[in-house]
PDB file of C-alpha atoms in Angstrom:
ATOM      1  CA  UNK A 105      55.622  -0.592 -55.096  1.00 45.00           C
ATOM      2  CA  UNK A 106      57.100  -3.544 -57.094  1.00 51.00           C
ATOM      3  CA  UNK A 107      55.737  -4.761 -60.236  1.00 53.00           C
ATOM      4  CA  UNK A 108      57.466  -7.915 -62.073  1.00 54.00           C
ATOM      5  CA  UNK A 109      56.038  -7.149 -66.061  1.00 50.00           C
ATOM      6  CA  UNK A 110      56.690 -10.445 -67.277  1.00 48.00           C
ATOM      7  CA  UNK A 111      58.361 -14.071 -66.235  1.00 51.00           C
ATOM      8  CA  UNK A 112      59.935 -15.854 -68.489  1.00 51.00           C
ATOM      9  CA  UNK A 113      63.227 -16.446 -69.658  1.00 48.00           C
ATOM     10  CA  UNK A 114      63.961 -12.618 -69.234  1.00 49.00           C
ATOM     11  CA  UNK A 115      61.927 -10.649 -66.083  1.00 48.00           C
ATOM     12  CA  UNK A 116      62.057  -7.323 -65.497  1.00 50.00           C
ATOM     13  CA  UNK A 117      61.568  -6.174 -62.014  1.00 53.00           C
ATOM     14  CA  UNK A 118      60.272  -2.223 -61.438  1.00 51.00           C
ATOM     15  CA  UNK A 119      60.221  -0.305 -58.000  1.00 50.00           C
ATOM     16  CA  UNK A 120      57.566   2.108 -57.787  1.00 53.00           C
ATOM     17  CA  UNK A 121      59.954   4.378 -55.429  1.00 50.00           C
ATOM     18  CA  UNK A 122      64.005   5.907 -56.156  1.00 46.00           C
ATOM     19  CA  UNK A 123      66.054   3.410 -55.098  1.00 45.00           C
ATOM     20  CA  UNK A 124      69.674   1.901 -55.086  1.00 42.00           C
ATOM     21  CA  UNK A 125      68.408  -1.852 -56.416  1.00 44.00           C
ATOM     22  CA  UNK A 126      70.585  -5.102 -57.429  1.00 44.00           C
ATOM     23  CA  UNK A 127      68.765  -6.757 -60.331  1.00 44.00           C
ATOM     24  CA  UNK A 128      69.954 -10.450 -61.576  1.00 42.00           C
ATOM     25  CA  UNK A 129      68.377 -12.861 -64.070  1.00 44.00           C
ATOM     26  CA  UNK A 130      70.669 -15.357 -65.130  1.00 45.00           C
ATOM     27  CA  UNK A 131      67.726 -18.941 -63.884  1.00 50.00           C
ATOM     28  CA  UNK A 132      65.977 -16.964 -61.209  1.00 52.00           C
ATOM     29  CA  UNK A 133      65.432 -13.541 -60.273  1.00 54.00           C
ATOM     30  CA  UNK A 134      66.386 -11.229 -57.661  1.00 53.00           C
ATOM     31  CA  UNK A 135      65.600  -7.734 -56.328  1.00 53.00           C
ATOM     32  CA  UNK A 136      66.697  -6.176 -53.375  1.00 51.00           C
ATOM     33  CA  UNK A 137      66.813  -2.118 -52.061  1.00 47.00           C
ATOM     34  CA  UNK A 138      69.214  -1.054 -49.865  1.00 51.00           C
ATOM     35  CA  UNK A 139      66.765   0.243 -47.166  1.00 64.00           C
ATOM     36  CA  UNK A 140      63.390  -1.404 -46.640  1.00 74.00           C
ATOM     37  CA  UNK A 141      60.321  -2.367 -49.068  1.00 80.00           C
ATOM     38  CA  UNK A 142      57.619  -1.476 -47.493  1.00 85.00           C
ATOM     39  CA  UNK A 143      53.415  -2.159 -48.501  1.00 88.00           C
ATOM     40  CA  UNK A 144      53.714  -4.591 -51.395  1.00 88.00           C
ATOM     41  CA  UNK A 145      51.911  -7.212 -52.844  1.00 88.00           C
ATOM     42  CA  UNK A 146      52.760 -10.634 -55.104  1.00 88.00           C
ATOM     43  CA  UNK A 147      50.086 -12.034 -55.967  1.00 88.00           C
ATOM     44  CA  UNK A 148      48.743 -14.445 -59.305  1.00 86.00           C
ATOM     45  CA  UNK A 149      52.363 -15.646 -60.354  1.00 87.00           C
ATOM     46  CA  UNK A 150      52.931 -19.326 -61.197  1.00 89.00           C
ATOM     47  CA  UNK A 151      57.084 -19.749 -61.463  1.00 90.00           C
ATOM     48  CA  UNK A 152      57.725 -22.652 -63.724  1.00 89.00           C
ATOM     49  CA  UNK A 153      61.610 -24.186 -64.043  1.00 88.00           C
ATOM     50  CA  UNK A 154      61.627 -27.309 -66.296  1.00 83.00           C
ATOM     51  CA  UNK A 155      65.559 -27.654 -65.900  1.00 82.00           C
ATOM     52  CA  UNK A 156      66.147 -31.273 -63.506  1.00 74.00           C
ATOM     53  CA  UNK A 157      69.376 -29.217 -62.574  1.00 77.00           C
ATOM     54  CA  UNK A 158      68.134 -25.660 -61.779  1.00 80.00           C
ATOM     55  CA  UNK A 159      69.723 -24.767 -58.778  1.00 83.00           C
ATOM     56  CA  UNK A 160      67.899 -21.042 -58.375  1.00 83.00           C
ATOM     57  CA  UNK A 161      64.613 -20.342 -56.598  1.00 88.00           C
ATOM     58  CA  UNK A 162      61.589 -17.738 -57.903  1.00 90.00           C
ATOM     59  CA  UNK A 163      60.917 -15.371 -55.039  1.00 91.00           C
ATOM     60  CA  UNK A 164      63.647 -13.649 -52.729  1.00 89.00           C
ATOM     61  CA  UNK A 165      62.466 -10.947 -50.661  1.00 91.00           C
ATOM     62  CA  UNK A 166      65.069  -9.640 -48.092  1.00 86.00           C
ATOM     63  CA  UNK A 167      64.089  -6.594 -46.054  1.00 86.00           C
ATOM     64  CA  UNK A 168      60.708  -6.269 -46.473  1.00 90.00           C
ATOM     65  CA  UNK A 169      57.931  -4.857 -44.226  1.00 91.00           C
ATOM     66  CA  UNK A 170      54.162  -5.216 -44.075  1.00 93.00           C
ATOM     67  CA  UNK A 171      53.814  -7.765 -47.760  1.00 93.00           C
ATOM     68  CA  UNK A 172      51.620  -9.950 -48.906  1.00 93.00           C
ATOM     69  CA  UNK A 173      52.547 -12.966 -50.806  1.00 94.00           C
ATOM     70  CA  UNK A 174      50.170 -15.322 -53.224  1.00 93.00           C
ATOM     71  CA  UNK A 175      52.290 -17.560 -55.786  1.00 92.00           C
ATOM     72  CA  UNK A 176      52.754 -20.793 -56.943  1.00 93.00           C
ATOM     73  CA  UNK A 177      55.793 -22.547 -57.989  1.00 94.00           C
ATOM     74  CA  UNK A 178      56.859 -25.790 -59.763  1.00 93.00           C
ATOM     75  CA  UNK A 179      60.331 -27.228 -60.232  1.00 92.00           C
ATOM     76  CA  UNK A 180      62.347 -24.614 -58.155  1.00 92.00           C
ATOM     77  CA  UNK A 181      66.145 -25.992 -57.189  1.00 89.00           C
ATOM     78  CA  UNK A 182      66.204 -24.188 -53.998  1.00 90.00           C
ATOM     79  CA  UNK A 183      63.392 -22.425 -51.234  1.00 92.00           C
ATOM     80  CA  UNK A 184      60.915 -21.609 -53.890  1.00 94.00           C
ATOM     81  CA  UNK A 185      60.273 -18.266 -51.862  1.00 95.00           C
ATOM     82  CA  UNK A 186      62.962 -17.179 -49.927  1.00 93.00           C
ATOM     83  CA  UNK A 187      62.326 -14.478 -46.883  1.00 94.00           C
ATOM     84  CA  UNK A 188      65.192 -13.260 -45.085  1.00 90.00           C
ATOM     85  CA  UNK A 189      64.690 -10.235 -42.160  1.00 89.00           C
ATOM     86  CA  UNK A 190      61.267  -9.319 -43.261  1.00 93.00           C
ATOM     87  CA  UNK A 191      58.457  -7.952 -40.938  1.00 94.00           C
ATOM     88  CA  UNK A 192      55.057  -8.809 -40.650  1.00 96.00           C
ATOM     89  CA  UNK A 193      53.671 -10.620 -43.580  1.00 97.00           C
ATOM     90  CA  UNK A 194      51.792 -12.697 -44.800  1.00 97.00           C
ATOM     91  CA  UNK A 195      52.522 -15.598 -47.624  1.00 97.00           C
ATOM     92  CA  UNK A 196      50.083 -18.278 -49.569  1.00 97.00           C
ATOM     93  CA  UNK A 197      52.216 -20.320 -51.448  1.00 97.00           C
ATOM     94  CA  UNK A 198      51.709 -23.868 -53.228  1.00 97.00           C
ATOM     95  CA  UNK A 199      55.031 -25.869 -53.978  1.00 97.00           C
ATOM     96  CA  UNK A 200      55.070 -28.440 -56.454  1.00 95.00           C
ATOM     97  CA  UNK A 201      57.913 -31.079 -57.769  1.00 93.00           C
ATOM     98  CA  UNK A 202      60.956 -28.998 -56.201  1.00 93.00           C
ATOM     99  CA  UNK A 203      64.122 -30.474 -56.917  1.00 88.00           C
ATOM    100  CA  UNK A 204      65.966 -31.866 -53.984  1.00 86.00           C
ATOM    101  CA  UNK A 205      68.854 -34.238 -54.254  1.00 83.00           C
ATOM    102  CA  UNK A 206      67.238 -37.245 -52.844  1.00 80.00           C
ATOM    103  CA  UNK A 207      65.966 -36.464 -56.703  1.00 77.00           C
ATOM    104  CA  UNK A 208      68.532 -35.438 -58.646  1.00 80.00           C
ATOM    105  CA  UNK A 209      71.182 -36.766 -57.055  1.00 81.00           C
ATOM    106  CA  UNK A 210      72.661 -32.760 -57.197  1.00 79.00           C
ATOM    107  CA  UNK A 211      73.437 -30.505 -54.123  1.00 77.00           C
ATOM    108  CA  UNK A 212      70.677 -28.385 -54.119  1.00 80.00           C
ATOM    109  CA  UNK A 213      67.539 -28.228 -51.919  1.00 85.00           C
ATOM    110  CA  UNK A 214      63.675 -27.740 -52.933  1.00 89.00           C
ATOM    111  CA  UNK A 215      62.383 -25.496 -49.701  1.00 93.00           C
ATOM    112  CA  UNK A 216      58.454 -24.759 -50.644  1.00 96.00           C
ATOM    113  CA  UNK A 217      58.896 -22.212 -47.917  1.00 97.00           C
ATOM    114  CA  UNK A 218      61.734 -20.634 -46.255  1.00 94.00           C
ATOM    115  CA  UNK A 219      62.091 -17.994 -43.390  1.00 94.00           C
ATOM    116  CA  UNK A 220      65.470 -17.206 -42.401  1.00 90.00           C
ATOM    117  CA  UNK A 221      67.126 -14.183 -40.089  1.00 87.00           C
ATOM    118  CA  UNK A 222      66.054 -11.782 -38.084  1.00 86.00           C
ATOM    119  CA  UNK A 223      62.071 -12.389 -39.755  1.00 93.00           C
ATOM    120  CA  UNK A 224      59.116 -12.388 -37.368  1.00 93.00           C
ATOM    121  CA  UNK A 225      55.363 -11.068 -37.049  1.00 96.00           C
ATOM    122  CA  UNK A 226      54.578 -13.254 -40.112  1.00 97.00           C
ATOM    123  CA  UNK A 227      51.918 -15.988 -41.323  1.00 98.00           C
ATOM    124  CA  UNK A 228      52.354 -18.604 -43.551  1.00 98.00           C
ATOM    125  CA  UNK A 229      50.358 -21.104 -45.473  1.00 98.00           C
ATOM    126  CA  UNK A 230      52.040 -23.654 -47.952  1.00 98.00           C
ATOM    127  CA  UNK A 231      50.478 -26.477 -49.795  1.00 98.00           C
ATOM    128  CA  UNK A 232      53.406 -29.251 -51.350  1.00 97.00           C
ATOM    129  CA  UNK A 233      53.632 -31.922 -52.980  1.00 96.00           C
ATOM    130  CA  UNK A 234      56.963 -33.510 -53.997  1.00 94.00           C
ATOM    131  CA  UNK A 235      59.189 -30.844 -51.565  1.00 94.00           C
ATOM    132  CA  UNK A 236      62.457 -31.625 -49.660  1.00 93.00           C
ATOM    133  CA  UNK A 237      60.676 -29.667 -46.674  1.00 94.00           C
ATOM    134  CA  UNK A 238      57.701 -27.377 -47.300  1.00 96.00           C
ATOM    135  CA  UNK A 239      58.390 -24.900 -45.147  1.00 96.00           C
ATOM    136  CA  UNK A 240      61.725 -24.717 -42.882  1.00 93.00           C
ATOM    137  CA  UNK A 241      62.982 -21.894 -40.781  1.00 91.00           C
ATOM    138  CA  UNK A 242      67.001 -20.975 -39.559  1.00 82.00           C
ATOM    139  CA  UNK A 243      68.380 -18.420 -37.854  1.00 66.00           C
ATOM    140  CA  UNK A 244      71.754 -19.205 -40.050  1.00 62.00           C
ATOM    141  CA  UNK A 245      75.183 -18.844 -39.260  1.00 58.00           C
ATOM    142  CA  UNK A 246      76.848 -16.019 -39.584  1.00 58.00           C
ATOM    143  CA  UNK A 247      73.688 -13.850 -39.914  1.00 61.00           C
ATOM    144  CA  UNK A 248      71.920 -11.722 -37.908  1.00 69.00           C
ATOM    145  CA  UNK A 249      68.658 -12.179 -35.856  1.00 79.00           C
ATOM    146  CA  UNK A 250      66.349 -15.414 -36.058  1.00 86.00           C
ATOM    147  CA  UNK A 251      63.284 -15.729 -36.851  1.00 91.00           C
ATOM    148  CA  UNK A 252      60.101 -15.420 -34.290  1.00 91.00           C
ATOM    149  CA  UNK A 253      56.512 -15.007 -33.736  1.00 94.00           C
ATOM    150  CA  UNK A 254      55.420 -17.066 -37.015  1.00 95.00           C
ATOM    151  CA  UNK A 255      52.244 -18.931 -37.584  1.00 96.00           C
ATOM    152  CA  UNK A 256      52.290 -21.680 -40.447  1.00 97.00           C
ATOM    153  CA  UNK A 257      49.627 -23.987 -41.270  1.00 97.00           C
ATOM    154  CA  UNK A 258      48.985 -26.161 -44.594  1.00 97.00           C
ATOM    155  CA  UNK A 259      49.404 -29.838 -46.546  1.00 97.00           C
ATOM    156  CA  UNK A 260      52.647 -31.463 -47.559  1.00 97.00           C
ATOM    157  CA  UNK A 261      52.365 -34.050 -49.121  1.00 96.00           C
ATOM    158  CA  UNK A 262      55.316 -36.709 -50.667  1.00 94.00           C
ATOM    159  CA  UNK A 263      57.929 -34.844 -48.719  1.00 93.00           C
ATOM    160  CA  UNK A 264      61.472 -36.235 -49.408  1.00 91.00           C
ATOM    161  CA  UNK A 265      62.804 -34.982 -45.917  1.00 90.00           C
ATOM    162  CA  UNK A 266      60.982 -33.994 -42.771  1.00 89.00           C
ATOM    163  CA  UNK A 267      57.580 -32.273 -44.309  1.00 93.00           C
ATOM    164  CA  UNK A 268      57.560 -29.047 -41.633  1.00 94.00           C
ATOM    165  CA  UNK A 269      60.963 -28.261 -40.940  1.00 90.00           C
ATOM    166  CA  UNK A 270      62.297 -25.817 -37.912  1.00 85.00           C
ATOM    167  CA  UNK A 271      66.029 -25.153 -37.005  1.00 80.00           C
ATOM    168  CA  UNK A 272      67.452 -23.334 -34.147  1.00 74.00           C
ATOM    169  CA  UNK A 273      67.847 -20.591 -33.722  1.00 77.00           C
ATOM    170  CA  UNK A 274      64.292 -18.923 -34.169  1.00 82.00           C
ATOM    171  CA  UNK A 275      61.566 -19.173 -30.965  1.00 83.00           C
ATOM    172  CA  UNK A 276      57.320 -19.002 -31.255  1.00 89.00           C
ATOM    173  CA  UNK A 277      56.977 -20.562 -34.097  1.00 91.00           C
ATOM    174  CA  UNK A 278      53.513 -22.272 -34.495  1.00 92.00           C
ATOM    175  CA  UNK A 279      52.882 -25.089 -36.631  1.00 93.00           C
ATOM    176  CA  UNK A 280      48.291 -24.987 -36.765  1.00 96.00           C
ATOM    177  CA  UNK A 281      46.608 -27.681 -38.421  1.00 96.00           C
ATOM    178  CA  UNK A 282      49.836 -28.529 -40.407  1.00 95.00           C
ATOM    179  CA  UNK A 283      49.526 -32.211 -42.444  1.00 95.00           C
ATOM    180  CA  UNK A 284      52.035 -34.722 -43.870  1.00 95.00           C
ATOM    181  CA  UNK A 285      51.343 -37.070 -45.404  1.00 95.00           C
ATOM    182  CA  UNK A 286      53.389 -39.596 -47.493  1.00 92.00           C
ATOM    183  CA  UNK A 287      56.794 -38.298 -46.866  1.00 89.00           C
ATOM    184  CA  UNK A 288      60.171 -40.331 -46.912  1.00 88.00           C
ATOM    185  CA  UNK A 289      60.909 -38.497 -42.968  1.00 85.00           C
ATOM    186  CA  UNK A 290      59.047 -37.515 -40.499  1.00 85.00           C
ATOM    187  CA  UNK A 291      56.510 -35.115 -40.586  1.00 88.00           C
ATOM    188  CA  UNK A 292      58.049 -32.610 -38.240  1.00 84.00           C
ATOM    189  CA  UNK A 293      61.390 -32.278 -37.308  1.00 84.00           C
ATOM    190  CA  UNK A 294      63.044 -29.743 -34.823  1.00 77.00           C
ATOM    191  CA  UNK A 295      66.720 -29.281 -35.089  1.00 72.00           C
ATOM    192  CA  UNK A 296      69.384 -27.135 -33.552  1.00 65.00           C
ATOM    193  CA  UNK A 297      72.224 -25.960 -35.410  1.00 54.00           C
ATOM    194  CA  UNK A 298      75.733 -26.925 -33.723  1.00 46.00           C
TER     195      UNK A 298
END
């Protein structure tokens, strides 16, 4: 269903079905349909950003439905992966030197991980090192729907904020066998948004 034929400084993102689709590369790349992505796979991509000011992430999938996710990144400004209202999937991600600005001293935020909106039925498994959070979840303001019903598990390690990250909104979300170690805060951290 989606194939991405090359990354590099130009990408070019196919869909394998007719669709209305919004395609930008100008430091990161996006795709998105106007109805759902369904059945699709990522897997074997390594995203590399050697800019100390890059303020884009790699990965934003927004509507999708029954995926599977395998990619690593290194240097991403924002959530290296990015999900937002997706159902049921499954991501295996490994996060490394995202820039945050307890490191660059810019506004922008190095998420190995991040589930936002109305997302749920999902698993995820992140390994960081050198992350603001490696995986963090929000309902966010002014959206619809939280997320729910999310299993993560992995390693974060040298985490410049709190390693496994969860915001209200968003309910049963399960943190398994989840390690920090190293970090500059605290290994988990539950906040509410208010």
């Amino acid at each position: 269903l989606l194939e991405i034929d090359s990354v590099n400084n130009a990408t070019q993102v196919t869909l394998k079905q007719p669709s209305y689709t919004a395609f930008l590369i100008s430091r990161s790349g996006f795709a998105q349909k106007v109805n759902t992505i369904n059945n699709f796979s990522i897997k074997g991509l390594k995203f590399i950003s050697e800019d100390a000011a890059y303020f884009g992430g790699f990965l934003n999938i927004k509507y999708g439905r029954s995926f599977e996710i395998e990619v690593d990144g290194e240097g991403s400004g924002q959530a290296g992966i990015l999900i937002q209202s997706c159902y049921k999937f499954r991501i295996k991600t490994r996060a490394t030197d995202y820039l945050d600005q307890a490191i660059t001293g810019n506004a922008n935020f190095g998420y190995g991980l991040s589930i936002n909106q109305a997302s749920a039925n999902g698993f995820c498994e992140v390994y960081a090192t050198r992350v603001r959070h490696a995986f963090t979840s929000t309902g966010e303001n002014d959206t619809y729907g939280e997320p729910q019903n999310i299993i993560v598990t992995g390693i974060a390690n040298g985490c410049t904020s709190g390693s496994w990250d969860a915001h209200a909104q968003g309910y049963n979300i399960t943190f398994v066998d989840c390690q920090a170690v190293g970090g500059r805060g605290p290994g988990f951290q539950l906040r509410s948004n208010f």
